[in-house]
mmCIF file of C-alpha atoms and ligand atoms in Angstrom:
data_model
loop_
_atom_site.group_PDB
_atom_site.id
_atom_site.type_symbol
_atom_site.label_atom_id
_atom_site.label_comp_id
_atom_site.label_asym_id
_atom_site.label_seq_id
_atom_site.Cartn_x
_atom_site.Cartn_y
_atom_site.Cartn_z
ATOM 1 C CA UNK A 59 -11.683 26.996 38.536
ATOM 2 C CA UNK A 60 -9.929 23.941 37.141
ATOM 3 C CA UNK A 61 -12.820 22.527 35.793
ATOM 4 C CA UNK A 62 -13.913 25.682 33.798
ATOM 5 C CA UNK A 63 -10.056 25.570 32.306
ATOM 6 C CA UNK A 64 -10.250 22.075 31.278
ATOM 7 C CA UNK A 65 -14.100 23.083 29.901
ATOM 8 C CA UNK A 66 -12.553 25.586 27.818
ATOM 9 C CA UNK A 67 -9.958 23.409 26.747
ATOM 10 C CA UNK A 68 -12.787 21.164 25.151
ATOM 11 C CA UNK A 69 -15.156 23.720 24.065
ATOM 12 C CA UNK A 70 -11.740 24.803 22.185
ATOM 13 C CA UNK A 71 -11.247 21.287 20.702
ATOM 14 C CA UNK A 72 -14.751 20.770 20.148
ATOM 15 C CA UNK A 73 -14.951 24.037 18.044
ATOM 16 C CA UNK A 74 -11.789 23.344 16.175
ATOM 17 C CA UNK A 75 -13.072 20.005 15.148
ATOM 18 C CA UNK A 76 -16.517 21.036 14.258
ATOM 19 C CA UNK A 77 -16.189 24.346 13.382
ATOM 20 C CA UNK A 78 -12.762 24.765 11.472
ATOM 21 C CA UNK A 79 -12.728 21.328 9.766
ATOM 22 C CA UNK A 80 -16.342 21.237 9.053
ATOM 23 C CA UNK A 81 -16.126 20.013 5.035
ATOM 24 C CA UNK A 82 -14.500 17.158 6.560
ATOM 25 C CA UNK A 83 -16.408 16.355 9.203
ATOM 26 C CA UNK A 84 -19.696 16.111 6.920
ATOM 27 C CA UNK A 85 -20.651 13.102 5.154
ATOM 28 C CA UNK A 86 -19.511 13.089 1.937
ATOM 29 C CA UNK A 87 -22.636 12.990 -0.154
ATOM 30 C CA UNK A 88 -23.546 16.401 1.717
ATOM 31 C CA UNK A 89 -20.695 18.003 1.065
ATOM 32 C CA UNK A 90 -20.924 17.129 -2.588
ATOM 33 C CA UNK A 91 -24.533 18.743 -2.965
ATOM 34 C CA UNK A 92 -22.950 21.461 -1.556
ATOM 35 C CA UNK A 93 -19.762 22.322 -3.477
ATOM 36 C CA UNK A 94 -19.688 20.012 -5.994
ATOM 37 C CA UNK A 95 -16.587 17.930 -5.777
ATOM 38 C CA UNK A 96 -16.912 14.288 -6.870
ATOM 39 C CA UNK A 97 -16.759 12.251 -4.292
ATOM 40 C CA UNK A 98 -14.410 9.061 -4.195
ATOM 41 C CA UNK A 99 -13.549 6.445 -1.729
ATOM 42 C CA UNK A 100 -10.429 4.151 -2.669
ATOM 43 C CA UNK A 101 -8.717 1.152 -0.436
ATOM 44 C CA UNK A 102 -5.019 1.016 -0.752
ATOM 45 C CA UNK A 103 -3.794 4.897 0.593
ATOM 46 C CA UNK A 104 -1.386 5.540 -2.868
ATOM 47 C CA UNK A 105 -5.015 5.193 -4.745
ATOM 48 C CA UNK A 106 -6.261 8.003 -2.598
ATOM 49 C CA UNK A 107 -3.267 10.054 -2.695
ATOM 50 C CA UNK A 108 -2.895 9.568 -6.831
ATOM 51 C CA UNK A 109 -6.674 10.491 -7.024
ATOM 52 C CA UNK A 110 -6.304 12.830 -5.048
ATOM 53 C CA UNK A 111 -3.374 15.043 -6.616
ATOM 54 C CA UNK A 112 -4.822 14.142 -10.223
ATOM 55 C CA UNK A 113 -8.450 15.368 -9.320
ATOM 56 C CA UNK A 114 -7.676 18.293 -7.029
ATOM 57 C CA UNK A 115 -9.886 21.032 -6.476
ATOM 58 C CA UNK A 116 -12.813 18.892 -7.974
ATOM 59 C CA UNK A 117 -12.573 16.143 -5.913
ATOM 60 C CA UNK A 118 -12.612 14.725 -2.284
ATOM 61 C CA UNK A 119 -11.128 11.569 -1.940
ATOM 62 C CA UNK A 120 -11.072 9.231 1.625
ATOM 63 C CA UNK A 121 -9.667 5.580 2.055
ATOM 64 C CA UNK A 122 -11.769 3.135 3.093
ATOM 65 C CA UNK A 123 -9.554 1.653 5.543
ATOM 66 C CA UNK A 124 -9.271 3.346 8.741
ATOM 67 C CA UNK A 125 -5.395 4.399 9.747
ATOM 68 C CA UNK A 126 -3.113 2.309 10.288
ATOM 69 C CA UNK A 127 -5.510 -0.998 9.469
ATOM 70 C CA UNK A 128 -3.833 -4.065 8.390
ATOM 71 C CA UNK A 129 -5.624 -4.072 5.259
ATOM 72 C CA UNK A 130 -5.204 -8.096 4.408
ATOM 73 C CA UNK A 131 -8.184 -8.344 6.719
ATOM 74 C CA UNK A 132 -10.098 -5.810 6.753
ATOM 75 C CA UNK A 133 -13.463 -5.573 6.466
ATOM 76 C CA UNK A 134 -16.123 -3.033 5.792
ATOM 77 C CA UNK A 135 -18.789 -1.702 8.376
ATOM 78 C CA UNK A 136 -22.518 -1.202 7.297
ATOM 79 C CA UNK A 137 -21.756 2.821 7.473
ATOM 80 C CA UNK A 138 -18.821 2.138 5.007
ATOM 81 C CA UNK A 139 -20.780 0.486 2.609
ATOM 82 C CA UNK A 140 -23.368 3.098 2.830
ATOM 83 C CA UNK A 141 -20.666 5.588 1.970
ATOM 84 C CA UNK A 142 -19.074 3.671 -1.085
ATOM 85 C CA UNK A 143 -23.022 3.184 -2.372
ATOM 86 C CA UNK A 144 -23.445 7.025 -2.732
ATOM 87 C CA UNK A 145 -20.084 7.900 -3.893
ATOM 88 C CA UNK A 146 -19.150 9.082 -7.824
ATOM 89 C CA UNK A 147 -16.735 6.458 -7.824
ATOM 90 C CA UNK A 148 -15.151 3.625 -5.523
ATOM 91 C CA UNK A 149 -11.547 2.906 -6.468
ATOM 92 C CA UNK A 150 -9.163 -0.307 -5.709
ATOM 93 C CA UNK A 151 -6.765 -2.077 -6.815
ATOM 94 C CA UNK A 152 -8.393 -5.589 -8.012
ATOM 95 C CA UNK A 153 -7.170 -8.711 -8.486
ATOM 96 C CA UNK A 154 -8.240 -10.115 -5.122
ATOM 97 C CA UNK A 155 -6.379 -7.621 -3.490
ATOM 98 C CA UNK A 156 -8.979 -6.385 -1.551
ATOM 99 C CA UNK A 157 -10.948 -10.043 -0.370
ATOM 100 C CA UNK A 158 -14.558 -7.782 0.363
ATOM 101 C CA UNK A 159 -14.411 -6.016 -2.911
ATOM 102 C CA UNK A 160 -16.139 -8.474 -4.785
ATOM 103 C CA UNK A 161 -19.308 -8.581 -2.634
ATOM 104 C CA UNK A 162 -19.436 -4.822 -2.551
ATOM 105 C CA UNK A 163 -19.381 -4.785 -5.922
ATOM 106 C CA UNK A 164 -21.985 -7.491 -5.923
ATOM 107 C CA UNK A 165 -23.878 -5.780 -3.451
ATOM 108 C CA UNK A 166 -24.109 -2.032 -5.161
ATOM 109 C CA UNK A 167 -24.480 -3.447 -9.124
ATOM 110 C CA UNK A 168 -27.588 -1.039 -8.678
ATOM 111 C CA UNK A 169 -26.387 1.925 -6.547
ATOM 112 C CA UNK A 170 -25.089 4.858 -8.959
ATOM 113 C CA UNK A 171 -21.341 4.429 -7.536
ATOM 114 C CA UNK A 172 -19.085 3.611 -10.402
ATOM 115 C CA UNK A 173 -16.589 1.016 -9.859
ATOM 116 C CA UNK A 174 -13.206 0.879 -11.180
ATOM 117 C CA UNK A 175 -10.038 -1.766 -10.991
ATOM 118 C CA UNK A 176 -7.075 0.630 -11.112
ATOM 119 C CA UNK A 177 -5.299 -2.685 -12.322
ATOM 120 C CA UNK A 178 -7.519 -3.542 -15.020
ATOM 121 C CA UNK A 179 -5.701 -5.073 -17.948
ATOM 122 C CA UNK A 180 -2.183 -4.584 -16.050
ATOM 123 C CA UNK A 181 -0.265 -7.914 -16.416
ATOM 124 C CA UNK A 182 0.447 -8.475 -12.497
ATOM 125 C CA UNK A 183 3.610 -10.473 -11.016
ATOM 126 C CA UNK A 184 3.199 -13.947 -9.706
ATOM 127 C CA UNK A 185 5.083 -13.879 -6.552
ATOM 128 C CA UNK A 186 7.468 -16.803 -5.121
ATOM 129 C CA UNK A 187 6.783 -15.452 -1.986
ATOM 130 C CA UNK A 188 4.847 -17.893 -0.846
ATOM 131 C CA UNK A 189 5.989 -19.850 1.562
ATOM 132 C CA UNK A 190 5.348 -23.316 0.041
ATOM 133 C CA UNK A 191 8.449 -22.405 -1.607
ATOM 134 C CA UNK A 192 10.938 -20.294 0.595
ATOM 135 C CA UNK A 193 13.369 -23.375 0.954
ATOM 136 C CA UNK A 194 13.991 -22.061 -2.435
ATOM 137 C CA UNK A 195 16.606 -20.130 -0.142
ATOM 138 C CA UNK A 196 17.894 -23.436 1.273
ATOM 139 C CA UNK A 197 19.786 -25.103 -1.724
ATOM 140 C CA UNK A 198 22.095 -22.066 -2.319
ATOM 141 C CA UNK A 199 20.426 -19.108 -4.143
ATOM 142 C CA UNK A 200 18.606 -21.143 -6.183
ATOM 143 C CA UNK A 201 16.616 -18.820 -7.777
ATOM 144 C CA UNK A 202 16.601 -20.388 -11.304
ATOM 145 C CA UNK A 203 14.735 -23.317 -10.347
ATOM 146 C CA UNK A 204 11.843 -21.255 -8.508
ATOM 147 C CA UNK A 205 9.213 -21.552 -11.306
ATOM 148 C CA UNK A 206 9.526 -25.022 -10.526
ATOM 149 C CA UNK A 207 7.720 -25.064 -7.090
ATOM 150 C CA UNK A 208 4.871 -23.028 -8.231
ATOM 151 C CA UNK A 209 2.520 -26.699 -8.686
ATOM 152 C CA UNK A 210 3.410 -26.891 -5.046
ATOM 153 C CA UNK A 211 1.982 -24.467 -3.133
ATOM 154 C CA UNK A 212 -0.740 -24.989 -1.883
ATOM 155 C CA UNK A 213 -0.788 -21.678 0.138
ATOM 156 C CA UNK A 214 -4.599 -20.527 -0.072
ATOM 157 C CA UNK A 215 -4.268 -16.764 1.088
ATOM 158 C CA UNK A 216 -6.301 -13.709 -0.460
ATOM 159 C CA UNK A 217 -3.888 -12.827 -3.109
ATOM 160 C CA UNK A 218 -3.893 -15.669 -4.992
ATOM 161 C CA UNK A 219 -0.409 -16.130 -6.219
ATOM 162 C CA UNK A 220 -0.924 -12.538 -7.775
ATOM 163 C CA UNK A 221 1.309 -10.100 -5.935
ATOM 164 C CA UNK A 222 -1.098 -6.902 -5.316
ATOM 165 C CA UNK A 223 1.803 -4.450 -4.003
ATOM 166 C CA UNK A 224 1.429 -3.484 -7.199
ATOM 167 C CA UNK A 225 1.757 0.839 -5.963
ATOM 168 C CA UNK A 226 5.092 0.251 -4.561
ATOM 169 C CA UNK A 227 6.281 0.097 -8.357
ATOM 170 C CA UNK A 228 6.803 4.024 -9.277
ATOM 171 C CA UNK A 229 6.269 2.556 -13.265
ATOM 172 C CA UNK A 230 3.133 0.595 -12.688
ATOM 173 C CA UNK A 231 1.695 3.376 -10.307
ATOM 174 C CA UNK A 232 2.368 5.519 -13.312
ATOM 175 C CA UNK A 233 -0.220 3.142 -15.377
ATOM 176 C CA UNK A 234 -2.296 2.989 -12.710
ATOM 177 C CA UNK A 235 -2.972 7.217 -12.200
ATOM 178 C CA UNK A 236 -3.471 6.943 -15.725
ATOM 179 C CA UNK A 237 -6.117 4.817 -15.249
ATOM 180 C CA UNK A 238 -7.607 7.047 -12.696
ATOM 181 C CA UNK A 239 -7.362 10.055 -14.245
ATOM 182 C CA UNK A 240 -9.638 8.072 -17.259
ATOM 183 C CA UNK A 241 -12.099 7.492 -14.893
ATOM 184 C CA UNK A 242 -12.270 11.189 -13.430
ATOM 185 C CA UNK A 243 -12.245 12.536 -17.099
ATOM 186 C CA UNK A 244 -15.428 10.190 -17.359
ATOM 187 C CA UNK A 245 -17.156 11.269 -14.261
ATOM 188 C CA UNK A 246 -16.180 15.447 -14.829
ATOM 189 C CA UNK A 247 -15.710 16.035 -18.817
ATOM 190 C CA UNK A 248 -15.460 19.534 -17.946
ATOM 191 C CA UNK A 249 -12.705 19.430 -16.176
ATOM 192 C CA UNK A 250 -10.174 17.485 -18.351
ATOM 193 C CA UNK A 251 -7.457 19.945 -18.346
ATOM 194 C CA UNK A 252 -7.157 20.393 -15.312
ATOM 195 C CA UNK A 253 -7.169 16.241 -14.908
ATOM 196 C CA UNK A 254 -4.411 16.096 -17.613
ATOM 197 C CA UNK A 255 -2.427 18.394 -16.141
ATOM 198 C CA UNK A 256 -2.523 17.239 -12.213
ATOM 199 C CA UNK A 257 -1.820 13.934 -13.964
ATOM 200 C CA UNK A 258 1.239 15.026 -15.884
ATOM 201 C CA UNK A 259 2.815 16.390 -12.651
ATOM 202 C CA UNK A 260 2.221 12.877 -10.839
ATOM 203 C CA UNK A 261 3.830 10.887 -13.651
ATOM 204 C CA UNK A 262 6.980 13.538 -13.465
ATOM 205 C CA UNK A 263 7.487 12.869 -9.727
ATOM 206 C CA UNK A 264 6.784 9.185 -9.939
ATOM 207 C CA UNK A 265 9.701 9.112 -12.729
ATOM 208 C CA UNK A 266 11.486 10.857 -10.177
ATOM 209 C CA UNK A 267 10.955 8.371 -7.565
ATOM 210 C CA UNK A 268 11.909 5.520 -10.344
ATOM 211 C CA UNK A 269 15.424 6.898 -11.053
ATOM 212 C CA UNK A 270 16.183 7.384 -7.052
ATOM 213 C CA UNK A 271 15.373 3.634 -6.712
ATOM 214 C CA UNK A 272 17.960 2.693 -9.639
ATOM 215 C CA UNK A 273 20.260 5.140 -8.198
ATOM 216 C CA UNK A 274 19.843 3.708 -4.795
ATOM 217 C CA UNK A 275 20.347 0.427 -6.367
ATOM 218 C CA UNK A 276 23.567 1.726 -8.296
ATOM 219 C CA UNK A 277 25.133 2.333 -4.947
ATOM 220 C CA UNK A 278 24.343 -0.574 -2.712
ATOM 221 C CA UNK A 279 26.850 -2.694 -1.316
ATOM 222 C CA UNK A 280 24.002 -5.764 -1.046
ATOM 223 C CA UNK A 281 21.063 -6.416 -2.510
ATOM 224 C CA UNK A 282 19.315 -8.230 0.150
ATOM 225 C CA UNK A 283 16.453 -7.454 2.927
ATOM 226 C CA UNK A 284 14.759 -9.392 5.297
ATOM 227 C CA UNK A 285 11.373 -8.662 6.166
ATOM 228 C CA UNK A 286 8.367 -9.366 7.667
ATOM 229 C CA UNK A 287 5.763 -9.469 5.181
ATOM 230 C CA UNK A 288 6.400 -10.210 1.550
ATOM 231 C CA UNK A 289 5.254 -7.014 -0.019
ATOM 232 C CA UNK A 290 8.085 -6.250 -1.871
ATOM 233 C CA UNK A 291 8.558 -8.075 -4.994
ATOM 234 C CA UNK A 292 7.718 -5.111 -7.437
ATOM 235 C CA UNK A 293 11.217 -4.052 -6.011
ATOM 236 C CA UNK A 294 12.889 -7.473 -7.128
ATOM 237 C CA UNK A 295 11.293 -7.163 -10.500
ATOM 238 C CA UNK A 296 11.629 -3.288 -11.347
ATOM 239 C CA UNK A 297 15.362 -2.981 -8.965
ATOM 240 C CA UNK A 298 16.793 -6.376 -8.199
ATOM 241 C CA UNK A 299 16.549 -6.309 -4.632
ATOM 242 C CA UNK A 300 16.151 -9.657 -2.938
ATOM 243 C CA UNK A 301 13.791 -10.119 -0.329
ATOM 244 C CA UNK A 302 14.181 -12.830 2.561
ATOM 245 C CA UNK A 303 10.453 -12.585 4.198
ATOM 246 C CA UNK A 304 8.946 -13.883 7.241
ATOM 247 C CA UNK A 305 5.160 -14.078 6.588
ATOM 248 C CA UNK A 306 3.835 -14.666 3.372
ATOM 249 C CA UNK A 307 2.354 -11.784 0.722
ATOM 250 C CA UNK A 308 -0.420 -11.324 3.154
ATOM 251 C CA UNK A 309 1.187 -11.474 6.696
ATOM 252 C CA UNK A 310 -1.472 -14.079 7.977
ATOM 253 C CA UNK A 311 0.831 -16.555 6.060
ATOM 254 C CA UNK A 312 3.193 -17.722 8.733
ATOM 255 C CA UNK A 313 5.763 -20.125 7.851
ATOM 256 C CA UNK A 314 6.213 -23.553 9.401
ATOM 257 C CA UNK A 315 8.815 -24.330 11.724
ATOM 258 C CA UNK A 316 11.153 -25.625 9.397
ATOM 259 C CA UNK A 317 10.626 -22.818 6.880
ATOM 260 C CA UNK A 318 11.462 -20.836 9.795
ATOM 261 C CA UNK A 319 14.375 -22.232 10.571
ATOM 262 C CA UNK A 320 15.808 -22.010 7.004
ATOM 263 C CA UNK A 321 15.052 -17.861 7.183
ATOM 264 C CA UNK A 322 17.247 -17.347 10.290
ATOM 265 C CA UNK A 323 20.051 -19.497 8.468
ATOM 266 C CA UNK A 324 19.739 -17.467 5.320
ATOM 267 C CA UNK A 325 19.587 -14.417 7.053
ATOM 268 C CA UNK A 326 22.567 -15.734 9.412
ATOM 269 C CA UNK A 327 24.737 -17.094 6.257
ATOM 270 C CA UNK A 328 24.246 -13.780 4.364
ATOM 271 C CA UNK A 329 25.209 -11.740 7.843
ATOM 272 C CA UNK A 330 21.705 -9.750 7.638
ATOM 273 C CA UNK A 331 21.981 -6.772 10.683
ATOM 274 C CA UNK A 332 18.346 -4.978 9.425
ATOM 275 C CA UNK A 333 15.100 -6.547 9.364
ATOM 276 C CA UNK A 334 12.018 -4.279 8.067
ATOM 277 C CA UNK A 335 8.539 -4.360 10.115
ATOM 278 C CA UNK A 336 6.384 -2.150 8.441
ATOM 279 C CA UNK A 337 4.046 0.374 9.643
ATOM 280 C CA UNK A 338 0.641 -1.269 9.849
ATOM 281 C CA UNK A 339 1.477 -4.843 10.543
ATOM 282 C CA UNK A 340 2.875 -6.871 13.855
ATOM 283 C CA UNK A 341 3.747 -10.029 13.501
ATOM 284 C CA UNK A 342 5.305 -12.352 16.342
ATOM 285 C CA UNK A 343 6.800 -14.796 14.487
ATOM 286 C CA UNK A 344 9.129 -11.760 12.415
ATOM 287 C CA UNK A 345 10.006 -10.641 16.241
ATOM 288 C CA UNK A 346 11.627 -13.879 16.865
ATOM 289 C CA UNK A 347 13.717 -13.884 13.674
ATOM 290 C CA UNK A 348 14.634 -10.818 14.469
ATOM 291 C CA UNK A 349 15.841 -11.866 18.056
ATOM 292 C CA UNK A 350 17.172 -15.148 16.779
ATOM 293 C CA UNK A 351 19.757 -13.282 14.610
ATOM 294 C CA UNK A 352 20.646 -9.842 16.700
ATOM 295 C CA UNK A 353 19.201 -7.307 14.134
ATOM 296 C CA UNK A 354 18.019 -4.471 14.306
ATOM 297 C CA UNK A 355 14.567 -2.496 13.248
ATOM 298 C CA UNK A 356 14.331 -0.626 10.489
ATOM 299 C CA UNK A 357 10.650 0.159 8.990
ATOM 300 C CA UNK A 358 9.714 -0.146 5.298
ATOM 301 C CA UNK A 359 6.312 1.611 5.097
ATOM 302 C CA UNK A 360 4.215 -0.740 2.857
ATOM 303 C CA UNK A 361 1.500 2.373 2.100
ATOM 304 C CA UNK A 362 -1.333 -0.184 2.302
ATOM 305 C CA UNK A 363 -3.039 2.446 4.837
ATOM 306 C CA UNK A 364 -1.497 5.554 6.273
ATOM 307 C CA UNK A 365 -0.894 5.781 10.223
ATOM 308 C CA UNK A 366 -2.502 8.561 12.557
ATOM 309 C CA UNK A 367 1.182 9.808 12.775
ATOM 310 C CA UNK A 368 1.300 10.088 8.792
ATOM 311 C CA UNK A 369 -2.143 11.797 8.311
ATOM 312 C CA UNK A 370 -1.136 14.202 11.608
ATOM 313 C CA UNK A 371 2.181 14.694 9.853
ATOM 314 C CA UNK A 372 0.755 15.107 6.201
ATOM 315 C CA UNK A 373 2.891 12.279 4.739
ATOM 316 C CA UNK A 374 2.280 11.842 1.529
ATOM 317 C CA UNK A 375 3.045 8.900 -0.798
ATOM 318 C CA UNK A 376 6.463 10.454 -2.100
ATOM 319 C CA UNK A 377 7.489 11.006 1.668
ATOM 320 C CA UNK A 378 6.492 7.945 2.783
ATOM 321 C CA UNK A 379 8.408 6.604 -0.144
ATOM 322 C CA UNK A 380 11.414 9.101 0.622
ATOM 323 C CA UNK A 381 11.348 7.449 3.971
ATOM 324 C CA UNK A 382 11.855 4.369 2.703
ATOM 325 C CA UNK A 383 14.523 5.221 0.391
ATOM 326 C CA UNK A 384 16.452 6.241 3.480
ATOM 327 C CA UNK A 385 15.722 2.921 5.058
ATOM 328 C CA UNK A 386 16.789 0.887 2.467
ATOM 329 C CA UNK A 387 20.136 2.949 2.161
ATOM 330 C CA UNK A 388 21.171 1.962 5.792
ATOM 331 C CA UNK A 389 20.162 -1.842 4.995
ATOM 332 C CA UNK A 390 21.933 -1.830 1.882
ATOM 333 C CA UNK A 391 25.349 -0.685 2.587
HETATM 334 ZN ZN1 LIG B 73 0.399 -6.595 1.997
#
C-alpha cells in the first residue's frame, strides 16, 4: 500500500518533469529544429537574463554554469562544450573573465556557434582590489596614493587587474544588452522590432535600477562595506561606496596574515557591524573576520550564477538586485 503511494508520488514527479517541462528538458539543438528559437548559452547569469528579456519569444537562452557554481573556477564538461558548439551564439563577458573561454573559443573556430564578448570595446576598471595593495587601508584612507602600488602586485589571479563585475553596473549593463541585442539582430534580421523593443524596456528598468542606487547612496549614513570577495568596485566607481574585502576579485585570492590583520583593524576602527558573503561563494578566511569583529551576515548577491533557490523562486536580475538594495540599506545606515 505504501509503496504504491510513494510509486505514484514518482510516477507524478516523473511526469511533471518529463511531460510538462518537456521544451526544457530537450537538448537545445532539438528543440530549435523544432520551434525555431535561436539557441544561446551565456556564462555570467545577468548575460542570460539580458538575452533573455531582449530576445524573448525567439530565443532560449541557458547559462553555462550550473546553479549556484563559483564561477572563478569553473570549468566546462565535454557535454557543455558539445552544447556551446551547436548553439546560434555563445555569450560572455571577456576580458579573462571567464579563464576557459579562450580555449573554447579556440576549440570551436570551426563549429557554426558565433561568439561574442558582451564587453568588446568597453573600457573596463582596473581594480585596487588586489590584495598586494589593501594596506592601502593601513596609512589612513589613503586612497590618493593607490595608483601608486599598482607596479607592486604581483597578484597572478584570472582577472588580470581588469575588474570583470562589470553587470553589477546598471550603466555598463545598459552597453552591454546593447551589445547583445546587435548580435541577436545579426543572427534573426526578421525579428528586429521585436529585439529593439524588448531592448528598450531593459534599458528603462536598468535606468531605474541606476537612480535607486544614487538614491540609496543619497541617504546613507556611511559609505563603507566589508566583504568577502572584491566584486564590487563598479559600485565605488558609478556610487562611491567603499569596499573593505577579504579575498581578492576572484575569492581564491586570500590575503596574508598581515593583510589580514590590517582588515579586522579597518573594519574595527571604522565600527563595521555587517559583513556581506555572497550567494555562491564560502570562504573561511571572511568567516574569521567576521568572528574577529562581532558582525553580522548580510548577503550581497554577486549574480555571477543564480542559486537553485533563485531559479525555484524565479529571481530575476532586478530582484536579485532589489535584494541587494535592501541589504545595502541596513549596512549603510
Ligand atoms: Zn567574482
Amino acid at each position: 500500500m505504501r509503496l504504491n503511494i510513494i510509486l505514484s508520488i514518482i510516477l507524478t514527479i516523473t511526469l511533471t518533469l518529463f511531460g510538462c517541462n518537456k521544451q526544457e528538458q530537450l537538448a537545445p539543438s532539438t528543440t530549435e529544429k523544432t520551434n525555431n528559437k535561436l539557441i544561446i548559452y551565456t556564462t555570467v547569469y545577468p548575460l542570460q537574463d539580458f538575452a533573455q528579456k531582449i530576445g524573448g519569444e525567439h530565443v532560449q537562452v541557458e547559462s553555462v554554469y550550473p546553479p549556484g557554481v563559483d564561477v572563478h573556477t569553473y570549468e566546462p564538461t565535454a557535454k557543455t562544450m558539445q552544447q556551446i558548439a551547436d548553439a546560434d551564439a555563445f555569450i560572455y563577458i571577456g576580458q579573462g573573465m571567464e579563464g576557459f573561454v579562450e580555449r573554447i573559443v579556440k576549440t570551436l573556430e570551426n563549429e557554426r556557434v558565433k561568439f561574442m564578448e558582451a564587453t568588446a570595446g568597453m573600457d573596463l576598471l582596473r581594480s585596487n582590489h588586489t590584495h598586494e595593495d589593501e594596506h592601502a587601508h593601513e596609512n589612513e584612507h589613503a586612497h590618493e596614493d593607490e595608483h601608486a602600488h599598482e607596479d607592486e602586485q604581483k597578484d597572478e589571479h584570472d582577472h588580470g587587474n581588469v575588474d570583470p563585475h562589470i553587470w553589477l553596473d546598471p550603466i555598463y549593463s545598459i552597453q552591454m544588452a546593447e551589445t547583445i541585442k546587435q548580435t541577436l539582430i545579426e543572427l534573426k534580421p526578421e525579428a528586429k522590432q521585436d529585439f529593439e523593443q524588448n531592448f528598450a524596456s531593459l534599458k528603462q528598468q536598468l535606468e531605474q535600477l541606476d537612480s535607486q542606487f544614487q538614491q540609496l547612496i543619497k541617504d546613507a549614513k556611511t559609505k563603507e562595506i566589508l566583504v568577502a570577495h572584491a566584486a564590487y568596485g563598479y559600485w565605488e566607481k558609478r556610487y562611491g561606496l567603499k569596499q573593505i574585502s577579504v579575498t581578492g576579485l576572484s575569492p581564491t585570492n586570500e590575503p596574508s596574515q598581515k593583510q589580514l590583520a590590517s582588515i579586522i583593524q579597518t573594519a574595527k576602527e571604522h565600527d563595521i557591524r555587517y559583513i556581506f558573503f555572497e550567494q555562491n561563494v564560502t570562504s573561511k578566511i571572511a568567516e574569521v573576520v567576521k568572528n574577529e569583529i562581532g558582525a553580522d551576515v548580510l548577503i550581497l548577491h554577486n549574480l555571477e550564477a543564480r542559486t537553485n533557490n533563485d531559479i525555484a523562486n524565479n529571481k530575476d536580475y532586478f530582484a536579485i538586485m532589489n535584494d541587494n538594495i535592501s541589504a545595502l540599506k541596513k549596512a549603510l545606515q
